[in-house]
Each structure stands twice: as C-alpha cells, then as structure tokens.
Amino acid sequence: MPIPVSISVDAMGADSGPAIAVDGIEVILKRKAGTQARFLLHGDEAILKPLVDAKPEHVRSRIEIRHSDSEVRMTDKPSEAVRRSRGSSMWNAMVSVKDGEAAAVVSAGNTGALMAISKVVLRMKKGVHRPAIAASWPTTRGHTVVLDVGANVECGPSQLVEFAIMGEAYHRAVHGSTDPTVGLLNVGQEELKGNDVVRAADRLIREAHLKLNYHGFVEGDDISLGRTDVVVTDGFSGNIALKTAEGTAKLVGAWMRDAFTSSLSARLGAILLSISGLKQLRARLDPRTINGGVLLGLNGMVVKSHGGTDGEGFATALGIGIDLAPSGFLSEIEGNLRRLAEAEETEAAKEPAE
Amino acid sequence: MPIPVSISVDAMGADSGPAIAVDGIEVILKRKAGTQARFLLHGDEAILKPLVDAKPEHVRSRIEIRHSDSEVRMTDKPSEAVRRSRGSSMWNAMVSVKDGEAAAVVSAGNTGALMAISKVVLRMKKGVHRPAIAASWPTTRGHTVVLDVGANVECGPSQLVEFAIMGEAYHRAVHGSTDPTVGLLNVGQEELKGNDVVRAADRLIREAHLKLNYHGFVEGDDISLGRTDVVVTDGFSGNIALKTAEGTAKLVGAWMRDAFTSSLSARLGAILLSISGLKQLRARLDPRTINGGVLLGLNGMVVKSHGGTDGEGFATALGIGIDLAPSGFLSEIEGNLRRLAEAEETEAAKEPAE
C-alpha cells in the first residue's frame, strides 16, 4: 500500500476567502475516489474550524488545521511579503514542504509573494536563475505545457533554455509522455524572424547538447493545435497568451449561448445536444478544469491556483499537487541543467570579448 | 452620387495564387451590393486575363489589369525586397496609391516586404517611427482594434504611444465610435506590474496631454471581453495574442464538432441548431470574416490579407480597403502625433542627465 501523500494548503489566499479551500478538499476527494491524500490546512483556526466541522466525517478526517496568525494580502509587494510574512499561512504552508511534512503546497494567494517566499523557504535548484510558472493547456491532441505564464516579465536566453528543460521534465511527469517535443514561441517559423532573445535561446538550445526533443520555433496558434508538447516563452508573452486564450474561450462560449437561444428550433436542438455532447463541451470550456500553474525550479512542489476560483477550481489545483507528488520530475531536470551550465561555460570561453 | 472608390490589388501575393484575388473581387461586389468600387489588378497579365475573363460581365467591368513583370516572393527578406522589387506587382500596386489612382492597396504577400516597400513608396507620416499593423478583433461588445500584431518585434515607449494615437483614430474611422477607450496590454492591472517599456509608455501617455480616452493597463482576456476599444502592444506580444486567439477558436470549433457528432440525439440537435443559430455561430468562428490587418502610420492606406486565405477571406480584406477609403483617419491622427512630439521634447528638456 502506498504511503498517503500530504498536501500543504494555504487556506487564506483566495479572493473569496478560506471556504473554497475546504470545499476544494471535499471535491478532490470525490473526484479521486481512491486517493489516500491528507491535507495540512494553514490559516486562521477560528475561521477554518467551523468550515471543516461542517464537512462530513470522510472529509474532516483528512484535514489537519495548522493555525497561522497572519496572511499575505493581494496588495503586498513581493519584497514586503518576504520581510513581513514569516508566520503567515503562505509561509507556514511552504515550511511544511521544506520540512518534509508535505509533498506539495497549494495556494491561491498573491503570485509575486508566493514566488518570493518559495525562493526564500524552498530555495532554487542549482543552475536555475528564477522559478517559472507552467500551465497545462488542453489541445486537440492532449496537453501542452506552456511556461513561463507570468513569473518572469523579462527573460534572457539561458532562462528560456532552463524553462525548456524544466517544462520537458514536467510534461513527462504529469502527462506521462516519453519524449515530449519542445517549441520556442515566436512570431514566425522562419529562423530570421523574432527578437534577439528568442534567436539567442534557439542557438543555445541547439548547441548545448541537451537530451531534449527540440522542434524549433512555434507560433501562438500552435499551442492549441498541440504542435509541440512544451511551449517555452517569457512570462510577459506567456501570460498574455494564456489570458487571451481564456478570453477567447469565454467569447466563443457566449456566442454558443446566443446560438442555442436564437430560436425555438435552436432551443430544441440545444436540449437534444445537452443530453450528450454539450455537457462534455461545457466541461472542456470550464476554466476551473485547467486551474493550477506549477512553480518550477524550486526544491519542492508549489501549485498556484487562480485567486478568483471556487471550490471546483481549487480542487483542480489540489489534484495537480497530488499527481505531482510521487513523480520524479524534480530530480529529472538536474542532468539537463548541468549540460546547460557546461554549454554556457564553453560559450563564454569562446567569446572572451563579451 | 459619390465618386467610385478605386482599390489597388497586388494579385500575386497569396499562397495559393492569383485566383483568390479575382474571386475576392467577385465576392466583395456581392457582399457590398451597392458599391461602385473599381479594382486595379496588378500582376502577370498572362495569368490574370483568363481568370478575369472567366468572371461575369458585372465583375469584369470593375477590373483593370495592370501588368507587372515580377513579384515579391514569400522568402524574400525585406531589405532585398526593396532593392529588387521595383516593377513587381506589390511595388506597382503601392505606386497606384501614391499617384492618387487608388485609395488603398490590398496584398496577401510577404509582410516584411510589404512594410519595407510601403515605407519607401508611400513614406511615413511625420512623427511616426515605424508603421504598425492593426487588426479588428470581434468581442462580446463589438470590435476591439489591436495593434501592433506583428510589424515591430521590439518597441520603445513612444512607439507604443504612437500606436495608441493611430489605433484610436482607426477605431473611430472604421467602427464609427466617437470617443473610443484605449488600453495598454500588460500582465497585471496594478501599476506595479509589467516591464519597463509598458510602464514608461503608461507614464508618457498620461503626461502627453493627448486627446485620448486612456483607460490604463488591460490584460489578455480583456481583448475578447472588449474592455477597451483599442488595445496597444508591441508586435511580438500582439502577434502571439492574435495567433493564440485563432488557435483557441479553432480548438473550440473542433470540440463543438465532437459534441455535435457524439450521439444520435446530438446529431439531431445539431440539425435543428443548424437551421438557425449554428449558421451564425459558424460564421462568427470563421477566420475569413476577420481577415485583414491595416498598416498604420503611412501616407496611404495599406491592407494586409492573410497569405493563406481564399476568395472569401481576400474579399474581407478588400472590404476593409473600401470602408477605409472615404474616412478621414489619416488626417485625424496628426493632431495627437504633434502633441506627443511636444510632450517628448518637454520630457527630454526635464531630464538633461539622460
């Protein structure tokens, strides 16, 4: 029998309060019927206890409340958060992972603070400049992992190559692929196009002799088409791509509702559809089913839930934590990070003028 | 009776050959039943003449073939295109606008070459660094103009402010708005987020006393929601956003087809829907109905069609040219460009150390 996984939860981060964390635990226990997962719930005990007590026994029995005196606010700047957040629910949730009590931490709180605190508490893996946030994107062929989707607004070439290494290992761990392909997001497939940073990253990735199935440049529409399993970009473009896709899916959803209510025959058609296909389609378009970005590059697993989500969405983020826990992806990225460091040293030795 | 507008067409640029240009003319004459538009068709007469002769009299009579000995290839680099393209269909089509024979040029050819040739033949408006490509994006509320969607991979702050000025005038001209709102694309709505360039552009736009209804930062999902009428960004992020939206719409379309064929009742439902709402929904999801980016910042109107489009899509690009022709948007941007230049001079005078 496998050892039950423990997930550390920052219960105080979500926009609508701690109830969604407790609801999320109930939902994920239902979705993953056989799971033995347990949850360390960090936050204000006076608020959390009545919420937990209101749940049925099979949910209550999986939760251990860990009281925190304070919480990180959405308005805190990352630098302030690190100084002032010792003892907050976010900090303490991270410490549970560092101390080996939990396999992953899940939080819906302030992204900048989560990044900063995770770097201080868990520390970065050797060879990584800064953590990146990876999102799993549904495609016509499965899932594409896109990173960075918002942690690093400006990135140099070697950071993009680190993202490639981390994203590839993540795809193998979470989506079970054996040799995932990696693409670099650009504005055109010809090698001549694009800015200096992506062109330099393209050269570096080809010359670093990484064990990586590198495909070259891809464009924005290739993400949803699933042209490569991993798409690498800086946090500015990646965040804009992610949010644009969310907006487009919402727009098309609104158009569908228009179409289904435009006449009596359309309404009848929609009723017939709803018996079968429409339900699946609605589930696919539900942003809560793809909620949860993973912070990569740390000595520990950190899952960031959307701040504005509900219990269903938070459950998805908890599910990612549960799935990641037994995977070996943290150790798998180390070989390629070492090769990248060697390639950069060789490159630096070749160009003494720089 | 209004003077009939003339559109100059580069017939040789599309991936699938010149037939789509001739087909496009037939389609747009049908879509715009009352239009008096005429077309100067630039390209190889030996190829074009049989295509035109095969069309009915009411189409033939609107077309005047202008022979060109050469054409710009998709593989030509912009710098080569300028040197070698004199006398090509793209060059000659542009000259027709410069000489006042036509009100706008429409081409499905090589974007880089089109940019470079338009700068040489038409020249840029005073105060504009480089042209930008604007796309009209369907939203839940109407249309949002997004620029730049691919012409300028790297942009400074004052270029972004120029895009704001040009995009605002374009929205008034094409979508008939009176005081369109303008947003700056960023990764977060808080002023602290984002990279140095967008933060500097935000300051400049606020301090330049432009006649502009400036809303501040917007995020990727705000484009499809129509939060502002104009969204300003650099050509790298803008192109990724545009292509990502196209890919997402395709993905959702594929999911819809799955849903409509998943069972017998779903098929029946889809048949009932197709009588009414589904047809409209399909039209909304058809990328050919939003084909055509406009090059802004030049002394003349240039419409870029997607290279891989067909007659229906090329007709949309021709329609944009016809709609733009009588508008005064070229002169409308001049006042704000002057104010921006003054604000930059004041800024430079204030900071002698820089």
XYZ file of C-alpha atoms in Angstrom:
708
model
C 0.000 0.000 0.000
C 1.431 3.396 -0.995
C 2.240 5.916 1.722
C -0.547 8.536 1.759
C 0.570 11.822 0.223
C 0.249 15.009 2.258
C -0.615 18.325 0.612
C 0.052 21.589 2.394
C -2.704 24.151 1.756
C -2.537 27.938 2.184
C -6.218 28.376 3.024
C -6.185 32.175 3.241
C -5.124 33.181 -0.300
C -8.278 33.029 -2.431
C -10.193 36.211 -3.303
C -13.444 34.854 -1.874
C -11.974 33.542 1.384
C -10.947 30.242 3.001
C -14.198 28.347 2.325
C -13.079 27.478 -1.217
C -10.009 25.640 0.131
C -12.172 23.450 2.367
C -14.727 22.960 -0.424
C -11.866 22.108 -2.776
C -10.681 19.309 -0.490
C -14.163 17.804 -0.426
C -14.386 17.995 -4.247
C -10.967 16.437 -4.943
C -11.631 13.568 -2.520
C -14.776 12.843 -4.548
C -13.007 13.199 -7.937
C -10.069 10.983 -6.942
C -12.110 8.288 -5.284
C -9.200 6.026 -4.284
C -6.782 8.681 -3.043
C -5.292 8.446 0.417
C -4.261 12.139 0.339
C -4.230 14.162 3.544
C -4.242 17.936 3.887
C -2.426 20.331 6.212
C -4.693 23.371 6.245
C -2.789 26.562 7.134
C -4.735 29.635 8.244
C -6.750 31.283 10.982
C -8.079 28.409 13.108
C -11.052 30.441 14.339
C -12.242 30.771 10.744
C -11.170 27.347 9.479
C -12.507 25.141 12.280
C -16.234 25.824 11.728
C -15.734 25.359 7.953
C -14.058 21.981 8.465
C -16.527 20.897 11.153
C -19.379 21.482 8.717
C -17.978 18.837 6.354
C -18.793 15.106 6.552
C -16.536 12.780 8.540
C -14.691 11.336 5.497
C -13.553 14.901 4.614
C -12.875 16.104 8.193
C -10.715 13.069 8.909
C -8.281 14.008 6.107
C -7.729 17.601 7.301
C -5.350 18.847 9.964
C -5.692 22.553 10.758
C -2.429 24.459 11.361
C -3.063 27.850 12.890
C -1.325 30.956 11.455
C -1.562 34.410 12.998
C -1.370 36.374 9.746
C -1.823 36.162 5.998
C -0.253 37.629 2.876
C -2.504 40.201 1.220
C -3.048 40.554 -2.533
C -1.687 44.107 -2.336
C 1.609 43.135 -0.649
C 4.662 43.719 -2.792
C 6.885 40.614 -3.091
C 9.777 42.248 -1.190
C 7.488 43.288 1.677
C 5.868 39.859 1.725
C 9.205 38.151 2.376
C 10.050 40.500 5.245
C 6.647 40.566 6.871
C 5.176 37.183 6.080
C 7.087 34.927 8.484
C 4.338 33.080 10.325
C 1.677 33.781 7.689
C -0.411 30.936 6.276
C 1.533 31.094 2.982
C 4.918 30.993 4.711
C 3.933 28.182 7.068
C 2.416 26.151 4.222
C 5.758 26.410 2.411
C 7.692 25.364 5.551
C 5.602 22.168 5.750
C 7.069 21.183 2.355
C 10.599 22.205 3.288
C 10.384 20.114 6.485
C 9.178 17.076 4.536
C 5.777 17.020 6.215
C 4.018 17.621 2.871
C 4.895 16.762 -0.750
C 3.484 19.954 -2.313
C 1.981 23.287 -1.342
C -1.157 24.732 -2.967
C -2.056 28.425 -2.680
C -4.466 30.812 -4.402
C -2.655 33.844 -2.978
C -0.584 36.736 -4.337
C 1.655 35.333 -7.120
C 4.598 37.672 -6.537
C 4.645 36.897 -2.816
C 4.336 33.159 -3.477
C 7.350 33.344 -5.823
C 9.410 35.368 -3.349
C 8.555 33.247 -0.307
C 9.130 29.987 -2.199
C 12.611 31.181 -3.195
C 13.488 32.014 0.429
C 11.947 28.944 2.073
C 12.481 26.183 -0.505
C 15.420 27.732 -2.424
C 16.058 27.287 -6.113
C 17.601 24.273 -7.753
C 21.259 24.703 -8.690
C 21.510 26.185 -12.189
C 18.116 27.933 -12.168
C 18.018 31.744 -12.278
C 14.404 32.194 -11.227
C 11.353 29.945 -10.940
C 8.860 29.820 -13.804
C 5.127 29.126 -13.739
C 3.985 26.291 -16.018
C 0.393 25.820 -17.175
C -1.067 22.707 -18.804
C -3.102 23.768 -21.817
C -5.748 21.495 -23.389
C -5.172 20.918 -27.118
C -6.670 18.867 -29.930
C -4.013 16.204 -29.194
C -3.782 16.192 -25.365
C -1.998 18.755 -23.252
C 0.703 21.288 -23.995
C 2.744 22.660 -21.109
C 3.326 26.405 -21.542
C 5.902 28.269 -19.469
C 6.550 30.880 -18.240
C 2.986 32.213 -17.866
C 3.709 35.169 -15.616
C 6.572 34.835 -13.151
C 9.351 36.478 -15.195
C 8.368 39.556 -17.156
C 11.799 39.831 -18.764
C 13.953 36.798 -19.557
C 17.398 36.233 -21.030
C 18.212 33.396 -23.469
C 19.588 30.996 -20.854
C 16.459 31.435 -18.730
C 14.355 30.365 -21.716
C 16.559 27.270 -22.098
C 16.064 26.500 -18.381
C 12.298 26.740 -18.987
C 12.666 24.235 -21.852
C 14.473 21.791 -19.567
C 12.006 22.162 -16.712
C 8.919 22.082 -18.963
C 10.074 18.914 -20.703
C 10.596 17.072 -17.412
C 7.267 18.381 -16.146
C 5.411 17.096 -19.228
C 6.899 13.640 -18.751
C 5.974 13.651 -15.043
C 2.435 14.986 -15.298
C 1.241 13.849 -18.719
C 3.218 10.613 -18.890
C 4.904 11.308 -22.251
C 8.199 9.568 -23.001
C 9.969 12.021 -25.329
C 7.984 15.277 -25.381
C 8.736 17.810 -28.117
C 9.716 21.349 -27.151
C 8.993 24.544 -29.132
C 10.097 28.139 -28.639
C 7.281 30.693 -29.023
C 7.968 33.251 -31.726
C 6.214 35.421 -34.282
C 7.239 33.370 -37.316
C 8.550 29.946 -38.145
C 11.433 31.215 -40.266
C 14.658 31.446 -38.290
C 15.109 35.036 -39.406
C 12.084 36.297 -37.538
C 11.776 37.107 -33.871
C 13.652 39.222 -31.374
C 17.267 38.847 -30.277
C 16.433 36.905 -27.100
C 14.480 34.101 -28.771
C 17.040 33.822 -31.562
C 19.852 33.520 -28.997
C 17.847 30.968 -26.989
C 17.274 28.957 -30.176
C 21.051 28.845 -30.843
C 21.863 27.980 -27.223
C 19.354 25.144 -27.054
C 20.726 23.629 -30.284
C 24.348 23.919 -29.186
C 24.025 22.795 -25.552
C 23.667 19.071 -26.407
C 20.689 18.712 -24.104
C 18.703 15.493 -24.051
C 15.730 17.332 -25.443
C 13.466 16.730 -28.445
C 13.714 20.334 -29.655
C 11.425 21.288 -32.531
C 12.400 24.940 -33.118
C 10.072 27.932 -33.274
C 6.306 27.686 -32.916
C 3.600 30.365 -33.182
C 0.628 31.269 -30.988
C -1.868 29.077 -32.840
C 0.420 26.066 -32.443
C -0.307 25.988 -28.685
C -3.960 24.950 -29.025
C -3.129 22.760 -32.022
C -0.624 20.881 -29.829
C 2.186 21.136 -32.390
C 4.698 20.570 -29.568
C 4.185 19.140 -26.089
C 6.018 22.034 -24.428
C 5.967 25.713 -25.459
C 8.620 27.997 -23.979
C 8.281 31.788 -23.726
C 8.950 34.685 -21.371
C 6.421 35.494 -18.645
C 5.090 38.594 -20.422
C 4.132 36.876 -23.697
C 3.134 33.673 -21.905
C 0.748 35.470 -19.574
C -0.788 37.397 -22.478
C -1.199 34.155 -24.455
C -2.835 32.357 -21.501
C -5.227 35.208 -20.711
C -6.037 35.738 -24.406
C -6.942 32.057 -24.764
C -9.174 32.296 -21.666
C -10.871 35.393 -23.104
C -11.388 33.764 -26.496
C -12.887 30.632 -24.933
C -15.277 32.857 -22.945
C -16.233 34.787 -26.098
C -16.938 31.608 -28.056
C -18.927 30.296 -25.080
C -21.058 33.473 -25.142
C -21.602 33.062 -28.890
C -22.673 29.448 -28.296
C -25.263 30.541 -25.752
C -26.547 33.091 -28.316
C -26.770 30.362 -30.932
C -28.614 27.992 -28.605
C -31.284 30.521 -27.687
C -31.745 32.240 -31.052
C -34.979 30.417 -31.954
C -37.318 27.648 -30.842
C -35.633 25.061 -33.056
C -32.239 26.113 -31.694
C -33.561 25.640 -28.148
C -34.862 22.182 -29.036
C -31.533 21.389 -30.655
C -29.664 22.507 -27.576
C -31.844 20.285 -25.380
C -31.045 17.256 -27.533
C -27.367 18.181 -27.519
C -27.315 18.700 -23.765
C -28.226 15.051 -23.259
C -24.808 14.104 -24.540
C -22.198 16.181 -26.256
C -22.937 19.615 -24.870
C -22.219 18.534 -21.321
C -18.736 17.385 -22.305
C -18.202 20.557 -24.335
C -19.195 22.730 -21.378
C -16.786 20.824 -19.138
C -13.999 21.355 -21.661
C -14.693 25.083 -21.788
C -14.821 25.382 -17.981
C -11.683 27.247 -16.876
C -11.925 25.568 -13.473
C -10.887 22.252 -15.026
C -7.491 23.662 -16.043
C -6.813 25.726 -12.892
C -3.348 25.488 -11.393
C 0.069 26.700 -12.502
C 3.123 24.939 -11.134
C 6.203 26.853 -9.968
C 9.212 25.080 -11.476
C 12.860 25.395 -10.486
C 12.474 25.058 -6.721
C 13.492 22.338 -4.282
C 9.846 21.498 -3.707
C 6.497 21.491 -5.466
C 4.390 24.643 -5.425
C 0.999 24.873 -7.155
C -0.555 28.299 -7.753
C -4.340 28.341 -8.061
C -6.156 31.250 -9.726
C -7.056 33.740 -6.986
C -10.629 34.143 -8.217
C -11.527 30.465 -8.396
C -14.102 28.477 -6.414
C -14.075 25.060 -4.738
C -14.223 23.194 -8.070
C -11.248 25.148 -9.401
C -9.246 24.867 -6.197
C -9.838 21.103 -6.299
C -8.125 21.007 -9.710
C -5.068 22.743 -8.240
C -5.070 20.265 -5.309
C -5.287 17.423 -7.843
C -2.164 18.676 -9.617
C -0.330 18.634 -6.290
C -1.477 15.064 -5.608
C -0.437 13.894 -9.107
C 2.959 15.589 -8.952
C 3.879 14.321 -5.512
C 5.013 10.800 -6.460
C 6.688 11.892 -9.735
C 10.439 12.163 -10.057
C 10.439 15.344 -12.099
C 12.446 17.396 -9.599
C 15.434 15.075 -9.972
C 14.922 14.556 -13.713
C 15.695 18.144 -14.637
C 19.103 18.053 -12.976
C 21.018 16.284 -15.765
C 19.936 18.791 -18.417
C 20.567 21.778 -16.129
C 24.145 20.506 -15.707
C 24.564 20.199 -19.511
C 23.226 23.749 -19.982
C 25.720 25.121 -17.437
C 28.550 23.358 -19.289
C 27.378 24.742 -22.652
C 27.258 28.268 -21.250
C 30.779 27.945 -19.861
C 32.027 26.731 -23.264
C 30.221 29.623 -24.952
C 31.715 32.138 -22.506
C 35.223 30.679 -23.064
C 34.768 31.053 -26.847
C 33.784 34.727 -26.628
C 36.291 36.432 -24.336
C 35.471 39.839 -25.840
C 31.965 39.867 -24.358
C -23.536 60.481 -56.367
C -20.263 59.599 -54.621
C -17.104 59.212 -56.680
C -16.420 55.476 -57.111
C -13.515 54.324 -54.945
C -10.576 52.556 -56.578
C -8.706 49.767 -54.795
C -5.253 48.718 -55.909
C -4.760 44.951 -55.641
C -1.477 43.020 -55.532
C -2.831 39.877 -57.183
C 0.350 37.808 -56.892
C 0.870 37.643 -53.101
C -1.411 34.859 -51.836
C -0.019 31.407 -51.058
C -2.475 29.692 -53.389
C -2.003 32.061 -56.331
C -3.771 34.956 -58.067
C -7.184 33.283 -58.455
C -8.153 34.202 -54.897
C -7.716 37.921 -55.673
C -10.112 37.678 -58.633
C -12.516 35.505 -56.642
C -12.287 38.003 -53.781
C -13.405 40.842 -56.046
C -16.449 38.842 -57.144
C -17.328 38.051 -53.516
C -16.976 41.614 -52.207
C -19.098 43.002 -55.068
C -21.826 40.581 -53.976
C -21.407 41.380 -50.234
C -21.463 45.153 -50.765
C -24.343 45.203 -53.199
C -24.424 48.972 -53.721
C -20.703 49.635 -54.001
C -19.280 51.440 -57.004
C -15.746 50.221 -56.204
C -13.301 49.539 -59.021
C -10.119 47.455 -58.868
C -6.666 47.904 -60.354
C -5.345 44.349 -60.543
C -1.532 44.246 -60.521
C 0.244 41.070 -61.672
C 1.185 38.869 -64.599
C -1.344 39.675 -67.327
C -0.925 36.281 -68.983
C -2.155 34.647 -65.771
C -4.695 37.264 -64.729
C -6.526 37.783 -68.023
C -8.036 34.280 -68.310
C -9.058 34.449 -64.635
C -10.828 37.780 -65.144
C -12.374 36.729 -68.479
C -13.969 33.736 -66.768
C -15.957 36.060 -64.482
C -19.396 37.503 -65.340
C -19.630 40.921 -67.018
C -20.596 42.834 -63.809
C -17.292 41.645 -62.242
C -15.091 42.013 -65.363
C -16.265 45.564 -65.909
C -14.912 46.650 -62.496
C -11.410 45.256 -63.051
C -8.499 46.846 -64.865
C -5.446 44.596 -65.231
C -2.045 46.278 -64.789
C 0.775 44.063 -65.956
C 3.869 43.553 -63.752
C 6.944 41.628 -64.860
C 7.864 40.258 -61.426
C 6.557 39.510 -57.979
C 7.807 39.548 -54.385
C 8.335 36.027 -53.020
C 7.418 34.896 -49.505
C 11.082 34.038 -48.902
C 12.423 37.493 -49.840
C 13.966 39.389 -46.959
C 12.532 42.911 -46.524
C 15.833 44.608 -47.417
C 16.200 42.545 -50.623
C 12.553 43.147 -51.499
C 13.074 46.907 -51.543
C 16.108 46.654 -53.790
C 14.777 44.049 -56.180
C 11.049 44.646 -56.201
C 10.789 47.795 -58.327
C 8.297 46.845 -61.012
C 6.835 43.923 -59.036
C 3.082 43.620 -58.555
C 3.423 44.695 -54.893
C 5.532 47.739 -55.752
C 3.282 48.818 -58.617
C 0.140 48.357 -56.524
C 1.649 50.699 -53.939
C 2.573 53.274 -56.597
C -1.068 53.385 -57.720
C -1.947 54.684 -54.226
C 0.955 57.122 -54.147
C -0.094 58.537 -57.524
C -3.673 59.002 -56.345
C -5.098 56.454 -58.765
C -6.311 54.252 -55.916
C -7.436 54.956 -52.339
C -5.944 51.832 -50.778
C -3.769 48.851 -51.634
C -4.614 45.265 -50.653
C -1.987 42.498 -50.671
C -1.706 38.955 -49.299
C 2.059 38.938 -49.846
C 5.164 38.826 -47.658
C 4.518 41.076 -44.624
C 8.109 42.235 -44.165
C 8.398 43.204 -47.821
C 5.024 44.978 -47.747
C 6.179 47.021 -44.740
C 9.503 47.891 -46.349
C 8.045 48.787 -49.759
C 5.231 50.838 -48.229
C 7.789 52.887 -46.262
C 9.804 53.609 -49.418
C 6.886 54.293 -51.782
C 4.281 55.935 -49.509
C 6.616 57.206 -46.757
C 5.692 57.502 -43.112
C 3.629 60.257 -41.546
C 5.669 62.860 -39.704
C 6.175 61.792 -36.086
C 5.825 58.045 -36.707
C 8.876 55.811 -36.143
C 7.608 52.732 -37.970
C 4.255 51.528 -39.287
C 2.155 49.187 -37.151
C -0.334 46.525 -38.216
C -3.797 46.876 -36.675
C -6.338 44.043 -36.501
C -10.042 44.382 -35.696
C -10.955 41.714 -33.170
C -14.573 40.618 -32.594
C -15.652 40.918 -28.953
C -18.795 40.456 -26.881
C -19.423 44.200 -27.298
C -18.391 44.920 -30.900
C -14.839 45.232 -32.170
C -11.544 45.931 -30.466
C -8.657 47.230 -32.565
C -5.393 45.550 -31.507
C -2.023 46.884 -32.634
C 0.755 46.103 -33.333
C 0.077 42.496 -34.372
C 3.412 41.735 -35.959
C 5.234 44.590 -37.683
C 7.521 45.679 -34.827
C 9.058 42.898 -32.778
C 10.687 45.333 -30.349
C 9.124 48.694 -29.459
C 10.093 51.633 -27.280
C 7.606 53.563 -25.107
C 6.993 56.387 -27.602
C 6.242 53.860 -30.350
C 3.540 52.346 -28.135
C 2.065 55.816 -27.639
C 2.072 56.337 -31.423
C 0.169 53.048 -31.737
C -2.385 54.360 -29.221
C -2.891 57.523 -31.292
C -3.196 55.660 -34.592
C -5.395 52.900 -33.191
C -7.806 55.378 -31.651
C -8.253 57.285 -34.933
C -8.610 53.980 -36.783
C -11.377 52.777 -34.441
C -13.320 55.988 -34.989
C -12.891 55.724 -38.764
C -13.700 52.046 -39.217
C -16.088 51.259 -36.363
C -17.735 54.659 -36.126
C -17.112 55.202 -32.407
C -16.998 58.760 -31.096
C -14.642 58.537 -28.125
C -13.017 55.080 -28.149
C -11.215 53.914 -24.997
C -7.579 52.866 -25.221
C -5.810 50.229 -23.073
C -2.184 49.189 -22.813
C -1.654 45.406 -22.808
C 0.150 44.181 -19.706
C 0.390 41.198 -17.401
C -1.481 42.784 -14.489
C -3.792 45.667 -13.829
C -1.781 47.020 -10.920
C 0.589 49.798 -11.951
C 3.490 47.979 -10.339
C 3.357 45.051 -12.714
C 4.756 44.831 -16.206
C 8.071 45.518 -17.875
C 9.908 48.845 -18.084
C 8.669 49.661 -21.599
C 4.953 49.423 -20.841
C 5.378 51.312 -17.567
C 7.214 54.112 -19.381
C 4.570 54.170 -22.137
C 1.857 54.406 -19.470
C 3.560 57.452 -17.922
C 4.162 59.101 -21.310
C 0.573 58.652 -22.469
C -0.733 60.194 -19.226
C 1.653 63.153 -19.358
C 1.450 63.977 -23.067
C -1.992 65.680 -22.831
C -3.280 63.733 -25.814
C -6.923 63.904 -26.755
C -7.326 60.264 -25.907
C -9.733 58.362 -23.670
C -6.942 56.378 -21.970
C -8.047 53.584 -19.649
C -4.691 52.262 -18.366
C -3.487 48.671 -18.390
C -5.559 45.762 -19.691
C -4.837 42.016 -19.735
C -5.098 39.365 -22.458
C -8.645 38.301 -21.575
C -9.831 41.919 -21.790
C -9.358 41.861 -25.587
C -12.185 39.400 -26.283
C -14.277 40.911 -23.498
C -13.988 44.303 -25.236
C -12.942 46.131 -22.069
C -11.411 48.869 -24.224
C -11.999 49.721 -27.889
C -8.274 49.826 -28.655
C -5.538 47.587 -27.193
C -1.934 48.677 -27.671
C 1.052 46.311 -27.512
C 4.347 45.534 -29.224
C 4.358 43.373 -32.359
C 5.777 40.322 -30.567
C 3.076 40.061 -27.884
C 0.373 41.279 -30.273
C 1.165 38.623 -32.848
C 1.246 35.907 -30.187
C -2.098 37.113 -28.805
C -3.705 37.173 -32.274
C -2.428 33.723 -33.247
C -3.308 32.277 -29.826
C -6.870 33.539 -30.181
C -7.084 31.987 -33.672
C -5.779 28.678 -32.310
C -8.202 28.723 -29.379
C -11.172 29.452 -31.660
C -10.100 26.507 -33.869
C -9.785 24.245 -30.818
C -13.222 25.179 -29.516
C -14.599 24.666 -33.039
C -13.117 21.144 -33.085
C -14.647 20.422 -29.667
C -18.015 21.655 -30.967
C -17.849 19.251 -33.914
C -17.064 16.439 -31.430
C -20.063 17.442 -29.348
C -22.373 17.548 -32.382
C -21.457 14.056 -33.554
C -21.135 12.288 -30.207
C -24.517 10.518 -30.405
C -27.692 10.273 -32.427
C -29.508 12.803 -30.259
C -26.554 15.175 -30.575
C -26.736 14.838 -34.373
C -30.458 15.583 -34.317
C -29.798 18.545 -32.063
C -27.144 19.864 -34.387
C -29.532 19.607 -37.359
C -32.150 21.664 -35.506
C -29.500 24.168 -34.483
C -28.092 24.427 -37.982
C -31.409 25.787 -39.208
C -30.775 28.943 -37.233
C -28.184 29.696 -34.611
C -25.411 27.366 -35.670
C -25.032 29.065 -39.029
C -24.405 32.410 -37.348
C -22.041 30.784 -34.857
C -20.047 29.160 -37.651
C -19.815 32.497 -39.450
C -18.554 34.145 -36.258
C -15.890 31.479 -35.815
C -14.795 31.714 -39.473
C -11.370 33.389 -39.522
C -12.062 34.599 -43.074
C -14.601 37.074 -41.736
C -11.925 38.931 -39.768
C -9.124 38.755 -42.356
C -7.170 41.929 -42.978
C -4.662 43.916 -40.942
C -4.183 47.574 -41.744
C -0.732 49.176 -41.865
C -0.981 52.429 -39.911
C 1.421 55.359 -39.933
C 1.850 55.751 -43.694
C 0.743 58.421 -46.141
C -1.696 55.991 -47.674
C -3.882 53.011 -46.806
C -2.392 49.526 -46.947
C -4.392 46.389 -46.086
C -2.538 43.127 -45.457
C -4.557 39.967 -46.073
C -3.517 36.630 -44.533
C -1.295 34.865 -47.069
C -3.105 31.551 -46.722
C -6.629 32.854 -47.226
C -9.128 32.114 -50.015
C -11.508 34.282 -52.067
C -13.897 34.754 -49.125
C -11.081 35.914 -46.873
C -9.492 38.137 -49.508
C -12.906 39.752 -50.043
C -12.917 40.748 -46.359
C -9.559 42.482 -46.795
C -10.869 44.251 -49.930
C -13.927 45.334 -47.921
C -11.702 46.949 -45.284
C -9.968 48.923 -48.055
C -13.332 50.065 -49.448
C -14.588 51.105 -45.980
C -11.395 52.959 -45.084
C -11.130 54.881 -48.342
C -13.647 57.666 -47.596
C -12.655 58.009 -43.909
C -10.574 60.871 -42.646
C -8.449 58.843 -40.285
C -5.131 59.656 -41.922
C -5.550 63.354 -41.129
C -7.159 62.733 -37.732
C -4.034 61.228 -36.182
C -1.918 64.289 -36.936
C -3.036 66.465 -34.022
C -2.204 63.829 -31.410
C 1.120 62.980 -33.069
C 2.044 66.668 -32.743
C 1.080 66.668 -29.032
C 3.167 63.533 -28.458
C 6.227 65.139 -30.082
C 5.800 68.192 -27.835
C 5.493 66.015 -24.724
C 8.656 64.118 -25.632
C 10.560 67.367 -26.101
C 9.386 68.616 -22.699
C 10.389 65.287 -21.150
C 13.833 65.452 -22.776
C 14.311 69.036 -21.533
C 13.415 67.957 -17.974
C 15.972 65.131 -17.904
C 19.262 66.520 -19.180
C 21.202 63.744 -17.434
C 19.723 61.032 -19.627
